[in-house]
Amino acid sequence: MRKKSGMSNFISLSLALCLLISVVISGCTPEPAKQEPAKQEPQNDSKTASSKYGGTMKIIMSDTLTNLGYPAELRSNVTFYYNQPVLESLGRYDKEGNVLPFLAESWQSDPQNKTITIKIKPGIKFHDDTDLNAEAVKWNIEQYLTAKRPEVNGIQSVDVIDASTVRLNLAAWDSGLLEAVAYYVKMISPAAVAKNGKDWAILNPVGTGPFKFVSWEKDVSAKFKKNETYWQKGKPYLDAIEYTFIREINTAANVFKTGGADVLTQMDPDMFLELQKSGKYTTWTDDKAFGTVGIGLMFDTINPNSPFANVKVRQAVIHAIDNEAIVKSVRRGLGFSTNQWYKPGLWAHNPDVKGFPYDPDKAKQLLAEAGFPNGFKTKITTDPARENLMTAVQSYLAKVGIDAQVVTVDSAKWTALTNDKWDGMIMFFRAMAPSTLTTLNRVISKNATLYGKNILHPDKVEQLLADSRNAPDFESSKKPLVELQKVLFEEYALAVPLIGLTTGVATQQKIQDLGNLTTNGNDWTPEEAWIKK
């Protein structure tokens, strides 16, 4: 039985779109991307395209934006939400979690010869009127290779077969690489970068999407206008999209409630429940999507002088925190306790993981065995959105003798630290699916984009990741990833899984076909959205 503890009422802001990167709530993580042409799902609304009103849709966001147009150097997947009106990828997730061709027309995997061949749809142009062709796709993939991104790790070379076909030559077969390339490699204009430079491209996205970039004023707004020559004929329906950046949650909610914005995607549980109860807005959660995120803590295990270099200390920290109480009080029930990366019901969840249930007495015992009978001082680094959640964690750790100072930095600084080094613990933000292998590689492998420079990389972990990558098919790749849950979160206790978030979106009732929280958490459908008169 887990012991319960009362919690004070405080707010924890959650991302509705997560990061990172990327999480199945119901259903399964997808098989490798299907080798078939893209299919456009029919719209639920019976109105014809000609009757779908355009107008300007205004969206409130709270996260700091630092890179809008050069995705090879993105460090936070939440930016995928910001640049989706402009930048597109070769594949896109459907509602079942499968990656289907999008800018690509088709693809073919050949495990025996260690190749992936991708055919690009004809006639698609970037916003600068240059062609999306095989050379452009090759260039974009090579930008990721140059940046040493784990999503493309294992690609030995990229060949242009003809004007619309590229072939990826792999050093060894990787069962998750097609999905990673198809989703994570966002296409930007090589000509625009060659003409203006990378620094310019970071601030000025040039893609193939339904909207063209207009302006970006840091921490104020980002604006986009309709792409009149978009490759999907008759779309988009909106005339323009505007993001307004408001960090303070009550201010953001008030702007939304007074009609100053059409979409509110980032709010605390109390605010979401208030908007839902009012009946004045369209609200929904990600219960049927696979884009939810998990929040936890990552230790600085690579530092031999850190208390967290000792596995018993890491186990003690997990024992000290009452996950379920945090879900009930801080999250108002909008979430779930986790003892590993995933929740029960998902294929990658390992039922054999027992973890370290809430037990402060056991935590104290482990600290004493590790040489810290009186506890120790440490830090928890977090972004502003998760500050109050980390304050809840701080209060539990204090009860077992761990004096943890909560250090709040802006989102850009937090993201930078996850790709460098931090002192003590850092807020661990994880996508729980759908690209399980890709996501794990991005976070815990030696080549990880996030966290990897400051954590241990046990041989057992690396071997299980390799076993999954080298599997000839999806079914064979599952077993190592399921086993990895026990190794990561029980044997080595490399991170505190803590909780998964159930997040929500609220829109004015006139907004239609937004597409939030229906597939992957960072995705929506700007080309399908419209405003009802």
Short mmCIF file of C-alpha atoms in Angstrom, two decimals:
data_model
loop_
_atom_site.label_atom_id
_atom_site.label_comp_id
_atom_site.label_asym_id
_atom_site.label_seq_id
_atom_site.Cartn_x
_atom_site.Cartn_y
_atom_site.Cartn_z
CA MET A 1 0.00 0.00 0.00
CA ARG A 2 1.22 3.47 -0.81
CA LYS A 3 1.20 5.98 2.00
CA LYS A 4 -0.73 9.18 1.34
CA SER A 5 0.31 12.71 2.14
CA GLY A 6 -1.69 15.97 1.98
CA MET A 7 -0.56 18.52 -0.55
CA SER A 8 -1.03 22.27 -0.62
CA ASN A 9 -2.96 23.72 -3.53
CA PHE A 10 -0.62 25.14 -6.10
CA ILE A 11 -0.53 25.36 -9.85
CA SER A 12 1.48 23.26 -12.24
CA LEU A 13 1.48 24.51 -15.78
CA SER A 14 1.64 21.69 -18.34
CA LEU A 15 2.29 21.58 -22.06
CA ALA A 16 -0.62 20.39 -24.12
CA LEU A 17 1.70 19.52 -26.89
CA CYS A 18 4.61 17.80 -26.01
CA LEU A 19 7.50 18.16 -26.26
CA LEU A 20 9.52 16.27 -27.37
CA ILE A 21 8.91 15.13 -28.26
CA SER A 22 6.88 13.44 -28.50
CA VAL A 23 3.03 9.37 -26.08
CA VAL A 24 0.25 6.86 -26.37
CA ILE A 25 -2.77 7.25 -24.12
CA SER A 26 -4.86 4.58 -25.76
CA GLY A 27 -3.77 2.23 -28.50
CA CYS A 28 -0.31 1.10 -29.49
CA THR A 29 2.89 2.70 -30.60
CA PRO A 30 3.11 2.40 -34.35
CA GLU A 31 4.87 -0.11 -36.49
CA PRO A 32 7.54 1.21 -38.82
CA ALA A 33 6.07 3.60 -41.32
CA LYS A 34 3.84 1.90 -43.84
CA GLN A 35 5.09 1.62 -47.40
CA GLU A 36 2.10 3.11 -49.15
CA PRO A 37 0.96 6.43 -50.57
CA ALA A 38 -0.32 9.09 -48.21
CA LYS A 39 -4.06 9.15 -47.55
CA GLN A 40 -5.98 12.25 -46.58
CA GLU A 41 -8.59 11.55 -43.93
CA PRO A 42 -12.07 12.83 -44.69
CA GLN A 43 -13.28 15.78 -42.64
CA ASN A 44 -16.02 15.22 -40.10
CA ASP A 45 -17.72 18.47 -41.05
CA SER A 46 -20.18 18.19 -43.93
CA LYS A 47 -19.59 21.70 -45.25
CA THR A 48 -17.84 22.04 -48.57
CA ALA A 49 -14.43 23.63 -48.70
CA SER A 50 -15.89 26.77 -50.31
CA SER A 51 -18.09 27.40 -47.26
CA LYS A 52 -15.27 27.11 -44.72
CA TYR A 53 -14.56 30.62 -43.56
CA GLY A 54 -10.99 31.83 -43.30
CA GLY A 55 -10.13 34.78 -41.09
CA THR A 56 -7.24 35.08 -38.64
CA MET A 57 -6.87 32.51 -35.89
CA LYS A 58 -5.10 33.72 -32.74
CA ILE A 59 -3.30 31.25 -30.49
CA ILE A 60 -1.83 31.93 -27.04
CA MET A 61 1.41 30.15 -26.16
CA SER A 62 3.66 30.50 -23.13
CA ASP A 63 6.94 28.88 -24.13
CA THR A 64 10.02 30.77 -25.17
CA LEU A 65 10.78 30.40 -28.86
CA THR A 66 14.41 30.53 -29.98
CA ASN A 67 14.56 28.69 -33.31
CA LEU A 68 11.69 28.82 -35.77
CA GLY A 69 13.28 27.93 -39.07
CA TYR A 70 16.34 25.67 -38.75
CA PRO A 71 15.02 22.39 -37.31
CA ALA A 72 18.32 20.50 -37.51
CA GLU A 73 19.38 22.44 -34.42
CA LEU A 74 16.11 22.35 -32.49
CA ARG A 75 16.46 21.11 -28.94
CA SER A 76 12.80 21.10 -27.92
CA ASN A 77 10.04 19.36 -29.84
CA VAL A 78 7.47 21.91 -28.73
CA THR A 79 8.85 24.12 -31.52
CA PHE A 80 7.29 21.63 -33.95
CA TYR A 81 3.94 23.10 -32.91
CA TYR A 82 5.09 26.63 -33.64
CA ASN A 83 6.55 25.92 -37.06
CA GLN A 84 3.89 23.48 -38.28
CA PRO A 85 2.09 26.17 -40.34
CA VAL A 86 5.32 26.66 -42.30
CA LEU A 87 7.45 23.51 -42.13
CA GLU A 88 6.38 20.00 -43.12
CA SER A 89 7.98 16.57 -43.13
CA LEU A 90 8.11 13.53 -45.36
CA GLY A 91 5.66 11.67 -43.13
CA ARG A 92 2.86 12.40 -40.70
CA TYR A 93 1.21 10.34 -37.97
CA ASP A 94 -2.35 9.13 -38.40
CA LYS A 95 -4.80 8.63 -35.53
CA GLU A 96 -3.61 5.05 -35.01
CA GLY A 97 -0.02 6.16 -34.53
CA ASN A 98 1.32 5.01 -37.89
CA VAL A 99 3.58 7.26 -39.92
CA LEU A 100 2.21 7.59 -43.45
CA PRO A 101 3.86 9.41 -46.36
CA PHE A 102 3.03 13.12 -46.49
CA LEU A 103 5.53 15.12 -48.57
CA ALA A 104 6.77 11.70 -49.62
CA GLU A 105 4.71 9.76 -52.12
CA SER A 106 5.96 6.37 -50.95
CA TRP A 107 8.93 4.61 -49.38
CA GLN A 108 10.48 1.18 -49.35
CA SER A 109 12.69 -0.45 -46.72
CA ASP A 110 15.25 -3.13 -47.56
CA PRO A 111 16.71 -4.56 -44.31
CA GLN A 112 18.90 -7.06 -46.17
CA ASN A 113 20.67 -4.38 -48.18
CA LYS A 114 20.39 -1.81 -45.38
CA THR A 115 18.67 0.82 -47.49
CA ILE A 116 15.54 2.99 -47.37
CA THR A 117 14.29 4.44 -50.65
CA ILE A 118 11.98 7.46 -50.54
CA LYS A 119 10.01 8.89 -53.45
CA ILE A 120 8.91 12.53 -53.12
CA LYS A 121 5.57 13.86 -54.35
CA PRO A 122 5.96 15.85 -57.58
CA GLY A 123 5.17 19.54 -57.97
CA ILE A 124 5.71 20.70 -54.38
CA LYS A 125 7.53 24.00 -53.97
CA PHE A 126 9.08 25.85 -51.07
CA HIS A 127 7.80 29.32 -50.25
CA ASP A 128 10.68 30.85 -52.20
CA ASP A 129 9.38 29.04 -55.31
CA THR A 130 12.22 26.50 -55.40
CA ASP A 131 11.45 22.81 -55.81
CA LEU A 132 11.13 20.19 -53.11
CA ASN A 133 13.07 17.49 -54.93
CA ALA A 134 15.54 14.73 -54.17
CA GLU A 135 18.46 17.14 -53.87
CA ALA A 136 16.53 19.24 -51.34
CA VAL A 137 15.61 16.18 -49.27
CA LYS A 138 19.22 14.97 -49.34
CA TRP A 139 20.41 18.41 -48.20
CA ASN A 140 17.93 18.52 -45.30
CA ILE A 141 18.90 15.06 -44.06
CA GLU A 142 22.56 15.99 -44.28
CA GLN A 143 21.95 19.05 -42.07
CA TYR A 144 20.76 16.64 -39.37
CA LEU A 145 23.79 14.43 -39.95
CA THR A 146 26.11 17.43 -39.60
CA ALA A 147 24.34 18.40 -36.36
CA LYS A 148 24.87 14.79 -35.15
CA ARG A 149 21.19 14.35 -34.43
CA PRO A 150 20.28 10.88 -33.06
CA GLU A 151 17.23 10.75 -35.35
CA VAL A 152 19.53 10.18 -38.31
CA ASN A 153 22.29 8.31 -36.53
CA GLY A 154 23.28 5.30 -38.62
CA ILE A 155 22.81 6.89 -42.04
CA GLN A 156 26.09 6.35 -43.86
CA SER A 157 25.21 8.32 -46.98
CA VAL A 158 22.30 9.69 -48.99
CA ASP A 159 22.10 9.05 -52.75
CA VAL A 160 19.98 10.93 -55.27
CA ILE A 161 18.54 8.26 -57.57
CA ASP A 162 16.57 10.67 -59.74
CA ALA A 163 14.86 14.05 -59.38
CA SER A 164 12.21 12.67 -57.04
CA THR A 165 13.94 9.71 -55.35
CA VAL A 166 16.54 9.43 -52.60
CA ARG A 167 18.13 6.36 -51.05
CA LEU A 168 19.41 6.22 -47.49
CA ASN A 169 22.36 3.88 -47.06
CA LEU A 170 22.67 2.63 -43.48
CA ALA A 171 25.76 1.44 -41.67
CA ALA A 172 23.58 -1.23 -40.05
CA TRP A 173 19.89 -1.92 -40.27
CA ASP A 174 17.86 0.30 -37.93
CA SER A 175 14.20 -0.58 -37.52
CA GLY A 176 13.28 2.88 -36.23
CA LEU A 177 15.21 5.06 -38.64
CA LEU A 178 12.55 5.46 -41.34
CA GLU A 179 10.02 6.72 -38.82
CA ALA A 180 12.60 9.08 -37.30
CA VAL A 181 13.58 10.59 -40.66
CA ALA A 182 10.00 10.78 -41.91
CA TYR A 183 8.74 12.66 -38.87
CA TYR A 184 11.64 14.60 -37.34
CA VAL A 185 13.39 15.95 -40.45
CA LYS A 186 11.39 19.06 -41.30
CA MET A 187 11.96 20.31 -44.84
CA ILE A 188 13.36 23.82 -45.32
CA SER A 189 14.55 25.51 -48.50
CA PRO A 190 18.25 24.85 -49.18
CA ALA A 191 18.32 27.85 -51.50
CA ALA A 192 17.06 30.20 -48.78
CA VAL A 193 19.77 29.03 -46.39
CA ALA A 194 22.46 29.27 -49.06
CA LYS A 195 21.38 32.81 -49.90
CA ASN A 196 20.85 34.18 -46.41
CA GLY A 197 22.74 31.93 -43.99
CA LYS A 198 21.80 29.69 -41.09
CA ASP A 199 21.41 32.50 -38.55
CA TRP A 200 18.86 34.15 -40.82
CA ALA A 201 17.06 30.84 -41.35
CA ILE A 202 16.64 30.32 -37.60
CA LEU A 203 14.54 33.48 -37.53
CA ASN A 204 12.88 33.16 -40.94
CA PRO A 205 11.37 29.74 -41.76
CA VAL A 206 10.99 28.89 -45.44
CA GLY A 207 9.14 25.63 -45.93
CA THR A 208 6.40 23.98 -47.99
CA GLY A 209 3.55 24.50 -45.51
CA PRO A 210 0.08 26.02 -45.84
CA PHE A 211 1.23 29.35 -44.37
CA LYS A 212 4.14 31.66 -45.09
CA PHE A 213 6.16 33.35 -42.41
CA VAL A 214 5.46 37.07 -41.89
CA SER A 215 7.16 38.17 -38.68
CA TRP A 216 8.47 37.09 -35.30
CA GLU A 217 8.95 39.45 -32.38
CA LYS A 218 10.62 37.45 -29.61
CA ASP A 219 8.41 36.87 -26.56
CA VAL A 220 5.63 38.91 -28.19
CA SER A 221 4.21 37.32 -31.32
CA ALA A 222 4.77 35.28 -34.49
CA LYS A 223 2.62 35.81 -37.57
CA PHE A 224 1.91 33.78 -40.71
CA LYS A 225 -0.19 34.39 -43.81
CA LYS A 226 -1.99 32.03 -46.17
CA ASN A 227 0.14 30.28 -48.79
CA GLU A 228 -1.90 30.92 -51.93
CA THR A 229 0.00 28.27 -53.90
CA TYR A 230 -0.05 25.50 -51.29
CA TRP A 231 0.38 22.02 -52.79
CA GLN A 232 -2.86 20.71 -51.29
CA LYS A 233 -5.35 22.38 -53.61
CA GLY A 234 -8.09 24.40 -51.93
CA LYS A 235 -6.23 24.67 -48.65
CA PRO A 236 -5.63 26.28 -46.25
CA TYR A 237 -8.95 27.83 -45.25
CA LEU A 238 -7.61 30.40 -42.79
CA ASP A 239 -6.20 33.69 -44.03
CA ALA A 240 -3.66 34.03 -41.25
CA ILE A 241 -2.39 32.56 -37.97
CA GLU A 242 -0.98 34.57 -35.09
CA TYR A 243 0.79 33.30 -31.98
CA THR A 244 0.78 35.57 -28.95
CA PHE A 245 3.33 34.71 -26.26
CA ILE A 246 2.00 35.22 -22.73
CA ARG A 247 3.93 33.48 -19.98
CA GLU A 248 1.73 34.40 -17.01
CA ILE A 249 -1.08 31.87 -17.01
CA ASN A 250 -3.82 33.99 -15.46
CA THR A 251 -3.12 36.78 -17.92
CA ALA A 252 -3.25 34.31 -20.80
CA ALA A 253 -6.55 32.87 -19.57
CA ASN A 254 -8.09 36.30 -19.17
CA VAL A 255 -7.10 37.28 -22.70
CA PHE A 256 -8.72 34.07 -23.96
CA LYS A 257 -11.90 34.46 -21.89
CA THR A 258 -12.42 38.03 -23.06
CA GLY A 259 -12.16 36.98 -26.70
CA GLY A 260 -8.63 38.23 -27.34
CA ALA A 261 -7.56 34.81 -28.60
CA ASP A 262 -9.18 31.79 -30.23
CA VAL A 263 -7.03 28.96 -28.87
CA LEU A 264 -5.53 28.32 -25.44
CA THR A 265 -3.26 25.27 -25.33
CA GLN A 266 -1.23 25.74 -22.17
CA MET A 267 -3.00 26.11 -18.84
CA ASP A 268 -3.02 24.73 -15.33
CA PRO A 269 -5.55 22.04 -14.36
CA ASP A 270 -7.78 24.46 -12.43
CA MET A 271 -8.10 26.75 -15.42
CA PHE A 272 -8.86 23.88 -17.80
CA LEU A 273 -11.54 22.50 -15.49
CA GLU A 274 -13.04 25.99 -15.10
CA LEU A 275 -13.26 26.51 -18.87
CA GLN A 276 -14.67 23.03 -19.35
CA LYS A 277 -17.33 23.51 -16.68
CA SER A 278 -18.45 26.86 -18.09
CA GLY A 279 -19.74 25.28 -21.28
CA LYS A 280 -18.77 28.41 -23.22
CA TYR A 281 -15.83 26.83 -25.02
CA THR A 282 -14.84 23.72 -26.91
CA THR A 283 -12.53 21.72 -24.67
CA TRP A 284 -10.89 18.32 -24.97
CA THR A 285 -8.01 16.32 -23.54
CA ASP A 286 -5.47 13.98 -25.07
CA ASP A 287 -7.01 10.79 -23.68
CA LYS A 288 -7.49 9.44 -27.20
CA ALA A 289 -4.21 10.78 -28.57
CA PHE A 290 -0.71 9.47 -28.19
CA GLY A 291 0.98 12.77 -27.62
CA THR A 292 0.96 13.17 -23.86
CA VAL A 293 4.17 13.87 -22.02
CA GLY A 294 5.73 12.70 -18.80
CA ILE A 295 7.37 14.86 -16.16
CA GLY A 296 10.11 13.54 -13.91
CA LEU A 297 13.66 14.15 -12.70
CA MET A 298 16.99 13.28 -14.28
CA PHE A 299 20.10 12.88 -12.11
CA ASP A 300 23.66 14.06 -12.83
CA THR A 301 24.84 10.47 -12.64
CA ILE A 302 27.99 11.00 -14.69
CA ASN A 303 29.53 13.16 -11.95
CA PRO A 304 31.47 10.82 -9.61
CA ASN A 305 31.27 13.41 -6.82
CA SER A 306 27.50 13.72 -7.01
CA PRO A 307 25.38 11.91 -4.38
CA PHE A 308 23.39 10.60 -7.34
CA ALA A 309 26.34 8.59 -8.59
CA ASN A 310 25.18 6.12 -5.92
CA VAL A 311 22.20 4.04 -7.09
CA LYS A 312 20.87 3.78 -3.52
CA VAL A 313 20.51 7.57 -3.38
CA ARG A 314 18.59 7.52 -6.66
CA GLN A 315 16.32 4.79 -5.31
CA ALA A 316 15.80 6.81 -2.13
CA VAL A 317 14.66 9.84 -4.10
CA ILE A 318 12.03 7.79 -5.93
CA HIS A 319 10.82 6.20 -2.69
CA ALA A 320 10.51 9.66 -1.12
CA ILE A 321 7.98 11.09 -3.60
CA ASP A 322 4.24 10.35 -3.50
CA ASN A 323 3.39 10.44 -7.21
CA GLU A 324 -0.28 9.65 -6.73
CA ALA A 325 -0.81 12.47 -4.23
CA ILE A 326 0.80 14.91 -6.67
CA VAL A 327 -1.58 13.80 -9.43
CA LYS A 328 -4.61 14.23 -7.18
CA SER A 329 -3.73 17.55 -5.60
CA VAL A 330 -1.43 19.41 -7.98
CA ARG A 331 -2.86 18.02 -11.19
CA ARG A 332 -6.49 17.80 -9.95
CA GLY A 333 -6.61 14.27 -11.31
CA LEU A 334 -5.43 15.28 -14.78
CA GLY A 335 -2.55 12.84 -14.95
CA PHE A 336 -1.32 9.44 -13.83
CA SER A 337 1.48 8.04 -11.68
CA THR A 338 4.26 6.20 -13.52
CA ASN A 339 7.11 3.91 -12.45
CA GLN A 340 8.67 3.76 -15.93
CA TRP A 341 8.56 5.61 -19.23
CA TYR A 342 5.06 4.46 -20.15
CA LYS A 343 1.70 3.70 -18.53
CA PRO A 344 -0.10 0.34 -18.41
CA GLY A 345 -1.87 -0.60 -21.62
CA LEU A 346 0.90 0.47 -23.96
CA TRP A 347 3.00 -2.19 -25.65
CA ALA A 348 6.27 -0.74 -24.32
CA HIS A 349 5.06 -0.84 -20.71
CA ASN A 350 6.77 -3.58 -18.69
CA PRO A 351 4.44 -5.08 -16.03
CA ASP A 352 7.44 -6.65 -14.28
CA VAL A 353 8.76 -3.26 -13.22
CA LYS A 354 7.95 -2.83 -9.53
CA GLY A 355 9.89 0.38 -9.15
CA PHE A 356 10.27 2.11 -5.80
CA PRO A 357 6.82 2.89 -4.34
CA TYR A 358 6.28 5.78 -1.96
CA ASP A 359 7.98 4.79 1.30
CA PRO A 360 9.83 7.59 3.17
CA ASP A 361 11.15 5.18 5.79
CA LYS A 362 12.76 3.07 3.09
CA ALA A 363 14.15 6.24 1.54
CA LYS A 364 15.84 7.20 4.81
CA GLN A 365 17.26 3.70 5.18
CA LEU A 366 18.77 3.79 1.70
CA LEU A 367 20.28 7.22 2.31
CA ALA A 368 21.93 5.94 5.47
CA GLU A 369 23.29 2.90 3.64
CA ALA A 370 24.68 5.21 0.96
CA GLY A 371 26.53 7.27 3.58
CA PHE A 372 24.03 10.13 3.94
CA PRO A 373 22.26 9.46 7.26
CA ASN A 374 21.61 13.18 7.68
CA GLY A 375 20.73 13.78 4.07
CA PHE A 376 22.46 16.32 1.81
CA LYS A 377 21.89 19.52 -0.15
CA THR A 378 21.23 19.54 -3.88
CA LYS A 379 19.38 21.40 -6.62
CA ILE A 380 16.37 20.85 -8.85
CA THR A 381 16.55 22.90 -12.05
CA THR A 382 13.25 23.51 -13.80
CA ASP A 383 11.52 25.84 -16.22
CA PRO A 384 8.81 28.27 -15.01
CA ALA A 385 5.98 26.05 -16.26
CA ARG A 386 6.94 23.21 -13.91
CA GLU A 387 8.17 25.27 -10.95
CA ASN A 388 5.24 24.50 -8.67
CA LEU A 389 5.33 20.82 -9.55
CA MET A 390 9.01 20.72 -8.59
CA THR A 391 8.15 22.58 -5.38
CA ALA A 392 5.87 19.66 -4.52
CA VAL A 393 8.76 17.27 -5.12
CA GLN A 394 10.99 19.50 -2.97
CA SER A 395 8.60 19.18 -0.01
CA TYR A 396 8.67 15.37 -0.16
CA LEU A 397 12.47 15.23 -0.40
CA ALA A 398 12.78 17.52 2.61
CA LYS A 399 10.90 14.97 4.73
CA VAL A 400 13.67 12.40 4.22
CA GLY A 401 16.53 14.85 4.75
CA ILE A 402 17.28 15.93 1.17
CA ASP A 403 17.43 19.73 1.05
CA ALA A 404 16.72 20.47 -2.62
CA GLN A 405 16.81 24.06 -3.82
CA VAL A 406 14.42 24.66 -6.74
CA VAL A 407 16.26 26.71 -9.36
CA THR A 408 13.95 28.15 -12.00
CA VAL A 409 15.40 29.21 -15.36
CA ASP A 410 13.65 30.27 -18.53
CA SER A 411 12.68 27.60 -21.04
CA ALA A 412 15.58 28.37 -23.36
CA LYS A 413 18.12 28.02 -20.53
CA TRP A 414 16.51 24.79 -19.30
CA THR A 415 16.63 23.33 -22.82
CA ALA A 416 20.28 24.31 -23.16
CA LEU A 417 21.13 22.64 -19.84
CA THR A 418 19.50 19.37 -20.90
CA ASN A 419 21.98 19.27 -23.76
CA ASP A 420 24.92 20.17 -21.55
CA LYS A 421 25.46 19.67 -17.81
CA TRP A 422 23.44 20.51 -14.74
CA ASP A 423 24.11 20.25 -11.02
CA GLY A 424 22.00 17.75 -9.05
CA MET A 425 18.62 17.06 -10.65
CA ILE A 426 16.85 18.60 -13.60
CA MET A 427 13.23 18.47 -14.64
CA PHE A 428 12.92 15.51 -17.01
CA PHE A 429 10.44 16.13 -19.81
CA ARG A 430 9.73 13.08 -21.94
CA ALA A 431 7.54 12.13 -24.84
CA MET A 432 5.94 8.79 -24.11
CA ALA A 433 5.42 7.74 -27.76
CA PRO A 434 4.72 7.12 -30.59
CA SER A 435 8.28 6.83 -31.89
CA THR A 436 9.48 4.77 -28.92
CA LEU A 437 12.91 3.79 -30.22
CA THR A 438 13.65 7.24 -31.63
CA THR A 439 12.54 8.95 -28.44
CA LEU A 440 14.66 6.73 -26.20
CA ASN A 441 17.69 7.26 -28.43
CA ARG A 442 17.17 11.03 -28.24
CA VAL A 443 17.15 11.01 -24.44
CA ILE A 444 19.25 8.21 -22.97
CA SER A 445 21.74 6.99 -25.57
CA LYS A 446 25.35 8.11 -25.84
CA ASN A 447 24.28 10.17 -28.84
CA ALA A 448 21.29 11.70 -27.06
CA THR A 449 20.23 15.22 -28.03
CA LEU A 450 18.81 15.75 -24.55
CA TYR A 451 20.34 14.76 -21.17
CA GLY A 452 22.96 12.44 -22.68
CA LYS A 453 26.05 14.45 -21.74
CA ASN A 454 25.35 14.32 -18.01
CA ILE A 455 24.07 10.80 -17.39
CA LEU A 456 25.54 7.32 -17.16
CA HIS A 457 25.38 5.09 -20.23
CA PRO A 458 25.52 1.51 -18.92
CA ASP A 459 26.58 -1.07 -21.47
CA LYS A 460 23.34 -2.95 -20.86
CA VAL A 461 21.28 0.09 -21.84
CA GLU A 462 23.29 0.71 -25.00
CA GLN A 463 23.06 -2.95 -25.98
CA LEU A 464 19.27 -3.06 -25.62
CA LEU A 465 18.94 0.08 -27.72
CA ALA A 466 21.21 -1.49 -30.35
CA ASP A 467 19.23 -4.75 -30.28
CA SER A 468 16.04 -2.85 -30.98
CA ARG A 469 17.59 -0.74 -33.73
CA ASN A 470 19.10 -3.77 -35.47
CA ALA A 471 15.95 -5.89 -35.34
CA PRO A 472 14.71 -6.84 -38.83
CA ASP A 473 11.11 -5.82 -38.12
CA PHE A 474 8.92 -3.97 -35.66
CA GLU A 475 7.79 -7.03 -33.74
CA SER A 476 11.38 -8.09 -33.12
CA SER A 477 12.31 -4.57 -31.99
CA LYS A 478 9.69 -4.52 -29.22
CA LYS A 479 11.23 -6.99 -26.78
CA PRO A 480 14.48 -5.08 -26.06
CA LEU A 481 12.53 -1.85 -25.44
CA VAL A 482 10.21 -3.55 -22.96
CA GLU A 483 13.20 -5.05 -21.16
CA LEU A 484 14.86 -1.64 -21.19
CA GLN A 485 12.13 -0.26 -18.89
CA LYS A 486 13.26 -2.55 -16.08
CA VAL A 487 16.94 -1.82 -16.67
CA LEU A 488 16.48 1.95 -16.77
CA PHE A 489 13.99 2.50 -13.99
CA GLU A 490 14.65 -0.39 -11.62
CA GLU A 491 18.12 -1.86 -12.02
CA TYR A 492 19.90 1.49 -12.53
CA ALA A 493 17.15 3.92 -11.42
CA LEU A 494 18.61 6.46 -13.83
CA ALA A 495 15.62 8.81 -13.64
CA VAL A 496 12.50 9.54 -11.61
CA PRO A 497 9.50 8.77 -13.88
CA LEU A 498 7.11 10.70 -11.54
CA ILE A 499 3.89 11.36 -13.52
CA GLY A 500 2.31 11.54 -16.95
CA LEU A 501 0.21 14.58 -17.80
CA THR A 502 -3.29 14.60 -19.15
CA THR A 503 -3.36 17.88 -21.00
CA GLY A 504 -6.16 19.87 -22.59
CA VAL A 505 -7.00 22.44 -25.20
CA ALA A 506 -9.71 25.11 -25.14
CA THR A 507 -10.96 27.00 -28.17
CA GLN A 508 -13.68 29.48 -28.92
CA GLN A 509 -16.63 27.54 -30.30
CA LYS A 510 -16.19 29.05 -33.78
CA ILE A 511 -12.85 27.26 -34.30
CA GLN A 512 -13.18 24.05 -36.33
CA ASP A 513 -10.89 21.12 -37.28
CA LEU A 514 -7.87 22.31 -35.31
CA GLY A 515 -6.48 18.79 -35.02
CA ASN A 516 -4.84 19.23 -31.58
CA LEU A 517 -4.31 16.13 -29.44
CA THR A 518 -5.68 13.75 -32.05
CA THR A 519 -2.39 12.21 -33.20
CA ASN A 520 1.04 13.18 -31.90
CA GLY A 521 1.15 15.78 -29.16
CA ASN A 522 3.19 18.35 -31.10
CA ASP A 523 1.03 18.08 -34.20
CA TRP A 524 -2.06 19.86 -35.39
CA THR A 525 -3.59 20.57 -38.80
CA PRO A 526 -3.26 24.26 -39.73
CA GLU A 527 -4.25 23.48 -43.32
CA GLU A 528 -7.58 22.02 -42.14
CA ALA A 529 -8.52 24.62 -39.51
CA TRP A 530 -11.28 27.14 -40.23
CA ILE A 531 -13.56 29.59 -38.45
CA LYS A 532 -17.32 29.15 -38.37
CA LYS A 533 -19.22 32.39 -38.96
#
